Coordinates of C-alpha atoms and ligand atoms in Angstrom, one line a residue:
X50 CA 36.6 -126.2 -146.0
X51 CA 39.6 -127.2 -148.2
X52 CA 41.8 -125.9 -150.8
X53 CA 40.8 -122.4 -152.1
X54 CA 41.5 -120.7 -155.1
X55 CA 40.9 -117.1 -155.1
X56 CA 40.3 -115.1 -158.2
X57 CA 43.8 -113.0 -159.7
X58 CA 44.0 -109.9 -157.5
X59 CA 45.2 -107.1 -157.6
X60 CA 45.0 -105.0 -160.5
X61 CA 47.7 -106.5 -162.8
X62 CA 47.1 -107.2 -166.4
X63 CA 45.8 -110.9 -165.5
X64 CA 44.1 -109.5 -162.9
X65 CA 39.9 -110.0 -162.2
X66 CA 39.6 -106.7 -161.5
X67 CA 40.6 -106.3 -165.2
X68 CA 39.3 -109.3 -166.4
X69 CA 35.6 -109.6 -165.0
X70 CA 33.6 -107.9 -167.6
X71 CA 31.7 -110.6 -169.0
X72 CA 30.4 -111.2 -165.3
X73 CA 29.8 -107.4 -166.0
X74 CA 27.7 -108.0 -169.1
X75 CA 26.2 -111.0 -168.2
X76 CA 24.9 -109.3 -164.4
X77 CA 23.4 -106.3 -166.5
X78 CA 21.6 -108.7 -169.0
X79 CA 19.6 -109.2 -165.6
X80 CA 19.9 -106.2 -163.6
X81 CA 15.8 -105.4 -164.4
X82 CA 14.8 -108.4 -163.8
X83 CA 16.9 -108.3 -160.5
X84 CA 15.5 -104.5 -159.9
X85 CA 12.1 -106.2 -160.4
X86 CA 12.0 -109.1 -158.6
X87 CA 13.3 -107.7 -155.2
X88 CA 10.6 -104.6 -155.5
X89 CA 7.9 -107.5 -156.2
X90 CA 9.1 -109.6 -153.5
X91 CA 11.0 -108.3 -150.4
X92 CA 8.4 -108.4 -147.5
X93 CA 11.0 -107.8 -145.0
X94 CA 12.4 -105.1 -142.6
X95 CA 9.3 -103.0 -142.2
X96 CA 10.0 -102.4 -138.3
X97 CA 13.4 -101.0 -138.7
X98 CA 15.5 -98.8 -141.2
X99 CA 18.4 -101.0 -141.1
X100 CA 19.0 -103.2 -144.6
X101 CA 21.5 -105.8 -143.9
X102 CA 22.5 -107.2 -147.5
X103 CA 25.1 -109.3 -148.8
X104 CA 26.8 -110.1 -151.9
X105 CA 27.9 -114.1 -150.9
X106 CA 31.4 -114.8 -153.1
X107 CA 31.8 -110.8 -154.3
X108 CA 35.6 -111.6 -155.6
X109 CA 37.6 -108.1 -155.7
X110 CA 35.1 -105.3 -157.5
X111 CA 34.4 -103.8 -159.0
X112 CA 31.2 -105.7 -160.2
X113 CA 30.1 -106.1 -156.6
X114 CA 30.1 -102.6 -156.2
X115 CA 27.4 -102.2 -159.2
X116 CA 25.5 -105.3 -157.5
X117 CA 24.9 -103.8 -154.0
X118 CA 24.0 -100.2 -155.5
X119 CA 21.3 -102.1 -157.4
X120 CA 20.2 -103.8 -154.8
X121 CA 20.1 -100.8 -152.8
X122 CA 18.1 -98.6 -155.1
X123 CA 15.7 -101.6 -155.2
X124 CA 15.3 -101.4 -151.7
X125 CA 14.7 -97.9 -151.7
X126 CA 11.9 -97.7 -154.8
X127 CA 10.5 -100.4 -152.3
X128 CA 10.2 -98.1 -149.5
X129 CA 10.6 -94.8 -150.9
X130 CA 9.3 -93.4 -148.3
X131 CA 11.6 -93.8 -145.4
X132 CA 15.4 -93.3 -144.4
X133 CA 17.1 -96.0 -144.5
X134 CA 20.4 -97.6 -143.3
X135 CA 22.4 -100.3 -145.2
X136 CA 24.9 -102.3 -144.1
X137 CA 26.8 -104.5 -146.7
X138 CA 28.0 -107.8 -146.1
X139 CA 31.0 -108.4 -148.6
X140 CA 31.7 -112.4 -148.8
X141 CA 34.5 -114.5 -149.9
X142 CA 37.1 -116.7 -149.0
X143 CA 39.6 -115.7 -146.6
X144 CA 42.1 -115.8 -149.8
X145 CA 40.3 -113.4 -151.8
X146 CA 42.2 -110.1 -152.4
X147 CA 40.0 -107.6 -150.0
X148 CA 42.6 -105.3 -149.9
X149 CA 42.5 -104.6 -153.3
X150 CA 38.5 -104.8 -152.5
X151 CA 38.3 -102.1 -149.3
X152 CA 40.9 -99.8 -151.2
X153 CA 38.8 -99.3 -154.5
X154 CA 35.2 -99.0 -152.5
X155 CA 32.7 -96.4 -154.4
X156 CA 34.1 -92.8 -152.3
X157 CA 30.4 -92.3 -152.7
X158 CA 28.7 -95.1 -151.1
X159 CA 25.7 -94.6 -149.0
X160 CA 26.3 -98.1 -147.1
X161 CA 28.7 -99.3 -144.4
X162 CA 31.0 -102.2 -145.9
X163 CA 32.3 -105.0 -144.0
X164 CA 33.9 -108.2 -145.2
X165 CA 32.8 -111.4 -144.4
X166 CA 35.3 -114.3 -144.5
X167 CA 34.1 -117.9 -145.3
X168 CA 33.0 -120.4 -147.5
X169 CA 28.9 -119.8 -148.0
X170 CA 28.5 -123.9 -148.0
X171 CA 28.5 -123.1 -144.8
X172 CA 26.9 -120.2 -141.7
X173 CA 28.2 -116.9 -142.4
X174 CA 25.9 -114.6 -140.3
X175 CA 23.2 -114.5 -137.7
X176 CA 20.2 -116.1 -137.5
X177 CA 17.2 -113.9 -139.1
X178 CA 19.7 -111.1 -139.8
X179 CA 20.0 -110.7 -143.4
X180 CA 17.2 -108.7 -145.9
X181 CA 18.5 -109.7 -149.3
X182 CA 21.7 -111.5 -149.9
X183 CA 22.3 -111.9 -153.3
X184 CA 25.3 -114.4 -155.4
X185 CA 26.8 -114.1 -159.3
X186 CA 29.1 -116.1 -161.0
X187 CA 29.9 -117.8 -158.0
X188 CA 28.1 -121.1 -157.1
X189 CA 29.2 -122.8 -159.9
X190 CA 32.6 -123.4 -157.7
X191 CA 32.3 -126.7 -156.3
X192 CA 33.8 -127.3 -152.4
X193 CA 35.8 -129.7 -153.7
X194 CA 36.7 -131.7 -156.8
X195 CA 34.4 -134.6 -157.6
X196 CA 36.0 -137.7 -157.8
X197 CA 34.9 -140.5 -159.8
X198 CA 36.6 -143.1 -162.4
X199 CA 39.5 -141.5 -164.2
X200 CA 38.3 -138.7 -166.3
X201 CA 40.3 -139.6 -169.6
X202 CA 42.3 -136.8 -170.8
X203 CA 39.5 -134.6 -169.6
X204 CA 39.7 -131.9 -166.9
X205 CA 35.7 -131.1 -166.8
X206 CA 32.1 -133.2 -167.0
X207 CA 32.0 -132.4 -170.6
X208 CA 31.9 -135.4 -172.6
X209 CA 33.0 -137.5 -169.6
X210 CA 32.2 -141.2 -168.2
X211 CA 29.0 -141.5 -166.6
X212 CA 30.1 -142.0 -163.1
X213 CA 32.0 -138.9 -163.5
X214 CA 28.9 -136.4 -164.6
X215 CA 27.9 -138.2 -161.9
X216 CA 30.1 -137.1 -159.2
X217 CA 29.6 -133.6 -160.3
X218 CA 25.9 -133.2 -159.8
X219 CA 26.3 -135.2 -156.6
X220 CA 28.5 -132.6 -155.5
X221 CA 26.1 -129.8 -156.9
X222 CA 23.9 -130.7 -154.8
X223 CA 25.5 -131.3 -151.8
X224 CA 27.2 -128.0 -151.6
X225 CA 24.1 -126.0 -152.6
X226 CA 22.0 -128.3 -150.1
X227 CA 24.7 -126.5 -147.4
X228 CA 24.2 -123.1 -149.1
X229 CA 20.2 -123.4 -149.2
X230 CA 20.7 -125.0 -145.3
X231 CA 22.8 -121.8 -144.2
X232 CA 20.7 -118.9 -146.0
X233 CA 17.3 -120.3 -144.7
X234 CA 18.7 -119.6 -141.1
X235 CA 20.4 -116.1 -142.0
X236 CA 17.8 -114.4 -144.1
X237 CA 14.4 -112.8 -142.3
X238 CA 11.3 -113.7 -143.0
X239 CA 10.4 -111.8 -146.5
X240 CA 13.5 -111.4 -147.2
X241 CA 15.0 -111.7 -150.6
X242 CA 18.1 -114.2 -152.1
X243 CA 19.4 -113.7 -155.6
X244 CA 20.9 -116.3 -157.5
X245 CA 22.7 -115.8 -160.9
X246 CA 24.5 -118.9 -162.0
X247 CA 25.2 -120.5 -165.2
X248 CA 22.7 -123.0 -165.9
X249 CA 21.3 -125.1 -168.9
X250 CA 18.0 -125.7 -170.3
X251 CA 16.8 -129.2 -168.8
X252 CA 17.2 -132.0 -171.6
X253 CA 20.6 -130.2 -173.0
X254 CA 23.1 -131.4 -171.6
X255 CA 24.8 -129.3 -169.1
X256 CA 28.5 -130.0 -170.1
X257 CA 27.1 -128.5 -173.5
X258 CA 27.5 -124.7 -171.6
X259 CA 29.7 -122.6 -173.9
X260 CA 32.4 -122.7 -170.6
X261 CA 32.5 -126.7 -171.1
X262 CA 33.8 -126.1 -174.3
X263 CA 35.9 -124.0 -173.6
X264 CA 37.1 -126.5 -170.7
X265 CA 37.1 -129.3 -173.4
X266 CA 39.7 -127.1 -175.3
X267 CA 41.8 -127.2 -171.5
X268 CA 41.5 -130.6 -171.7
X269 CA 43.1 -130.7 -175.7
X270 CA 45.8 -128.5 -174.9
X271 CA 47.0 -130.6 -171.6
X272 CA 47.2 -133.9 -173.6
X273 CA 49.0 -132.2 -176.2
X274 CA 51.4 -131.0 -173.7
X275 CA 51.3 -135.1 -172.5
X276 CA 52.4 -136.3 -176.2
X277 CA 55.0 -133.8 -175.6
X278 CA 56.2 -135.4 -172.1
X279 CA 55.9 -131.7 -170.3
X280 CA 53.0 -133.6 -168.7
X281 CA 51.9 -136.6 -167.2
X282 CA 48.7 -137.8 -168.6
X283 CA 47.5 -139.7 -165.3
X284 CA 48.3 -136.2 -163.6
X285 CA 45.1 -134.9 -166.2
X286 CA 43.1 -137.7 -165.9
X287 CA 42.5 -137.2 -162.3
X288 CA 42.0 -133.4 -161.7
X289 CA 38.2 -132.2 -162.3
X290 CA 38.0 -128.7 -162.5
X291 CA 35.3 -128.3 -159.5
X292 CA 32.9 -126.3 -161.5
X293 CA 29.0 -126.7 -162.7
X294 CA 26.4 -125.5 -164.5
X295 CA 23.6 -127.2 -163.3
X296 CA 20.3 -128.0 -165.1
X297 CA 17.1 -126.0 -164.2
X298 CA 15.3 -128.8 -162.9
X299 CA 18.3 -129.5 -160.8
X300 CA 18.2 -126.5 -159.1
X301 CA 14.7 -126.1 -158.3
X302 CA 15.2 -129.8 -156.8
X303 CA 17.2 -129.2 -154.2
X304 CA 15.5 -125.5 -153.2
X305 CA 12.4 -127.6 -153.1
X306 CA 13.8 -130.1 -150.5
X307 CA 15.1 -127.1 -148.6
X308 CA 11.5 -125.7 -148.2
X309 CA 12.5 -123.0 -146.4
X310 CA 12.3 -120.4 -149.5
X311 CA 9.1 -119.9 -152.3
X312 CA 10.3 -119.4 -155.8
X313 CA 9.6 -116.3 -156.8
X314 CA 11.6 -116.3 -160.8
X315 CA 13.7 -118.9 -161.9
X316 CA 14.7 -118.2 -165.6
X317 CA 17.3 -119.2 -167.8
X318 CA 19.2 -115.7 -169.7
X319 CA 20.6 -115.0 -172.3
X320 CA 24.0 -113.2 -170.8
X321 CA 25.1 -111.4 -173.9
X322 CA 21.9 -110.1 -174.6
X323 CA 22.9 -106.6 -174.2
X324 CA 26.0 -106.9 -176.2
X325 CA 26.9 -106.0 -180.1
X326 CA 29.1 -108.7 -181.9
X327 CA 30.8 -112.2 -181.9
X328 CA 32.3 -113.5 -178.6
X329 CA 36.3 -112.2 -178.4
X330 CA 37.7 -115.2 -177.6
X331 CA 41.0 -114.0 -176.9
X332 CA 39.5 -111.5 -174.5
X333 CA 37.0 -114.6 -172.9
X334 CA 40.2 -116.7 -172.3
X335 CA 42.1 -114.1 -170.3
X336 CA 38.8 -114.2 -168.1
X337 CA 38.9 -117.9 -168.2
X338 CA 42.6 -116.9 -166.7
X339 CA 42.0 -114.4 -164.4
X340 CA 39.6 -117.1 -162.6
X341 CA 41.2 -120.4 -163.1
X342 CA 45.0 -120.1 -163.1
X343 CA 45.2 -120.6 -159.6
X344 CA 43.6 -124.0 -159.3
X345 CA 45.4 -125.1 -162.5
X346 CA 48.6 -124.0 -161.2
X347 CA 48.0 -125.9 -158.2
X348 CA 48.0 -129.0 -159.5
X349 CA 50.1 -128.9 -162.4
X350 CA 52.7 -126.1 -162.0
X351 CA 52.9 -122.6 -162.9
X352 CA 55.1 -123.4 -166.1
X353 CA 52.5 -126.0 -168.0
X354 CA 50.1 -123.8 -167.0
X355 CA 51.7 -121.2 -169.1
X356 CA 51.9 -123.3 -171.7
X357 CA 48.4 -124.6 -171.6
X358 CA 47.6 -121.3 -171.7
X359 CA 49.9 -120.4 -174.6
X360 CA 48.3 -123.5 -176.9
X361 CA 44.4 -122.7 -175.7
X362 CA 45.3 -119.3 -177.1
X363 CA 46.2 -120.9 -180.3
X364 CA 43.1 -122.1 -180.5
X365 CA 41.2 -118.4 -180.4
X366 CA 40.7 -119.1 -183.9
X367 CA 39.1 -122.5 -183.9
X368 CA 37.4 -121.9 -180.5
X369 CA 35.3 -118.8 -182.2
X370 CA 34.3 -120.8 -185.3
X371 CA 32.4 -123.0 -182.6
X372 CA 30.8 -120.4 -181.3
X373 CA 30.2 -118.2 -184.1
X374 CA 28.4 -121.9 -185.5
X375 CA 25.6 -121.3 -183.4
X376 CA 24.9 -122.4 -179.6
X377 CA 22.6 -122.1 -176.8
X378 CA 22.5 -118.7 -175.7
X379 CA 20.5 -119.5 -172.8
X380 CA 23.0 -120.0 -170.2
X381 CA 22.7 -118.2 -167.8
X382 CA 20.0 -118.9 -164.8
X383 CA 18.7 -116.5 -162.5
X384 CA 16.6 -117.1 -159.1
X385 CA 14.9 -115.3 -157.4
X386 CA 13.7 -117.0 -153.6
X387 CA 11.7 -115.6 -150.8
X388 CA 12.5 -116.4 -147.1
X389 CA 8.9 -118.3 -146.1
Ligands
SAM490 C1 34.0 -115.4 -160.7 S1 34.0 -114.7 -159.2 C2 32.5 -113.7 -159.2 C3 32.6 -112.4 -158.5 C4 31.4 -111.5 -158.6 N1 30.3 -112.0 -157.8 C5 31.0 -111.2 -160.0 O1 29.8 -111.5 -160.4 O2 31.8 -110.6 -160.8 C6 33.6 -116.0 -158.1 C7 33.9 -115.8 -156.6 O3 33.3 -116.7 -155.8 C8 34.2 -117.1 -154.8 N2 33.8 -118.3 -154.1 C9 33.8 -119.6 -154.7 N3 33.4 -120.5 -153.8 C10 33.1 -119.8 -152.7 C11 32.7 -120.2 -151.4 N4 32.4 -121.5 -151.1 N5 32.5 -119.3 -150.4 C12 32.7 -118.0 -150.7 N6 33.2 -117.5 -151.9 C13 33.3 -118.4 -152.9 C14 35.5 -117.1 -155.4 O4 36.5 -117.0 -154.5 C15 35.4 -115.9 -156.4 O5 35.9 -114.8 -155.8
MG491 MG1 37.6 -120.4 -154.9

């Protein structure tokens, strides 16, 4: 499946384990709804006491771990009245840190855990085999970078050519055709699939997500470095960061031409809803670090990436006064299917 670019692990400064709680916030501005949903919907399982769910690109934890106990406990208010057995699916690339992920598991769990190696574009499990498999802040991640014409001094969609926001959504929905493909085949009948992405209301444009901003401040601090001569500017006019927020209407699309799944919720969220206060910028770039310095590095070597990182940083101060000058809150989309 390509390159892959795991998130930080360990548990180092940089690290997402201590860098993931916006994901945090943003999964508990929809853990009711979530709750809900799967109590509403899930139609599946009734034969046997065996709940097979999986959290589909779950990174290192903790926040997976505060994912499947919700999804547990919705399970069980579902079917309160029997004892049940739940085997957790943990999915990610092969790269991801699951050491760091197995060593830190709740002491306390009432599941069996097993990791699941793989890119979800593609099959992961057995056919019929999973109740409710569920994926945060994870689809967004492209399978590979879109290429189009040369994205001027840009590493994101934001403000790009047109062939270029082009060659994003084509790849959006390409990859999630794959996803859609491989979880029709892997979740029972009546079973449940979660979706939280980030997403943008149809008719705003999508590179207008507060993250595209924040990527169009990547792209201002690599052509600084390039007036400097630390950094080629061809070498940042062809890397796309291969990351998307798709527009509503784009994601119902391609679930549509699936067919496989009814819609059961498909909302856009606000993900700060349930927190006090201005953004922390400073605090939102060392998340923007823990998950992208890899793929940055990659291409353009640890030391401008330190650098980059250094001048977007100077920025914190600029950056908020964009935020703090008002902008669509609702960003982030949650989707809720059920297996036909
Ligand atoms: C930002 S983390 C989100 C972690 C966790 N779900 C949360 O909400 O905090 C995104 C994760 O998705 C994983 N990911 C991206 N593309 C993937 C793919 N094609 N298959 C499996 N995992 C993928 C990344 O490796 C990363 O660990
Ligand atoms: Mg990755």
């Amino acid at each position: 499946m390509g390159e892959t670019f795991p998130m930080i692990g360990g548990v180092s400064e940089y690290s997402y384990t201590k860098n993931s709680t916006y994901q945090k916030q943003a999964s508990n501005a929809v853990k009711e709804m979530i709750d809900e949903a799967v109590v509403e919907s899930l139609d599946a399982g009734s034969t046997s006491t065996k709940v097979s769910i999986a959290d589909l690109g779950c990174s290192v934890g903790p926040n997976t771990f505060f994912t499947v106990q919700n999804l547990i406990e919705a399970v069980q208010k579902k079917r309160p009245s029997e004892t049940l057995e739940f085997q957790v699916f943990f999915n990610d690339h092969s790269s991801n840190d699951f050491n760091t992920l197995f060593s830190t598991l709740p002491p306390e769990r009432q599941y069996h855990a097993a990791a699941v190696p793989g890119s979800f574009h593609g099959r992961l499990f057995p056919r019929s085999s999973i109740t409710v498999a569920h994926s945060s802040h994870a689809l967004q991640w492209l399978s590979k970078q879109p290429q189009g014409a040369p994205n001027e001094g840009r590493v994101h969609n934001r403000g790009a050519p047109e062939d270029v926001v082009k060659s994003y959504s084509d790849q959006y929905e390409k990859d999630l055709s794959c996803f859609m493909r491989a979880r029709a085949e892997e979740i029972v009948k009546g079973g449940v699939l979660v979706l939280v992405v980030p997403g943008t209301p149809d008719g705003v444009s999508h590179s207008d997500h507060p993250a595209g901003v924040m990527f169009s401040y990547f792209g201002h601090s690599l052509m600084e470095l390039a007036n400097e001569g630390v950094v080629d500017k061809e070498k940042i006019d062809k890397f796309n960061l291969p990351i998307y927020a798709p527009a509503m209407g784009e994601m119902k699309r391609v679930i549509e031409n699936n067919g496989c799944f009814s819609i059961e919720k498909m909302e856009l969220t606000d993900p700060m809803s349930k927190v006090d206060g201005p953004i922390d910028v400073a605090n939102l770039i060392m998340h923007m670090r823990a998950g992208l310095e890899g793929i940055f590095s990659a291409h353009f070597g640890d030391s401008v990436v330190e650098k980059m990182f250094a001048k977007i940083s100077d920025k914190a101060q600029e950056i908020s006064h964009f935020f703090e000058s008002g902008f669509s809150k609702s960003t982030q989309l949650l989707v809720v299917l059920k297996r036909k």
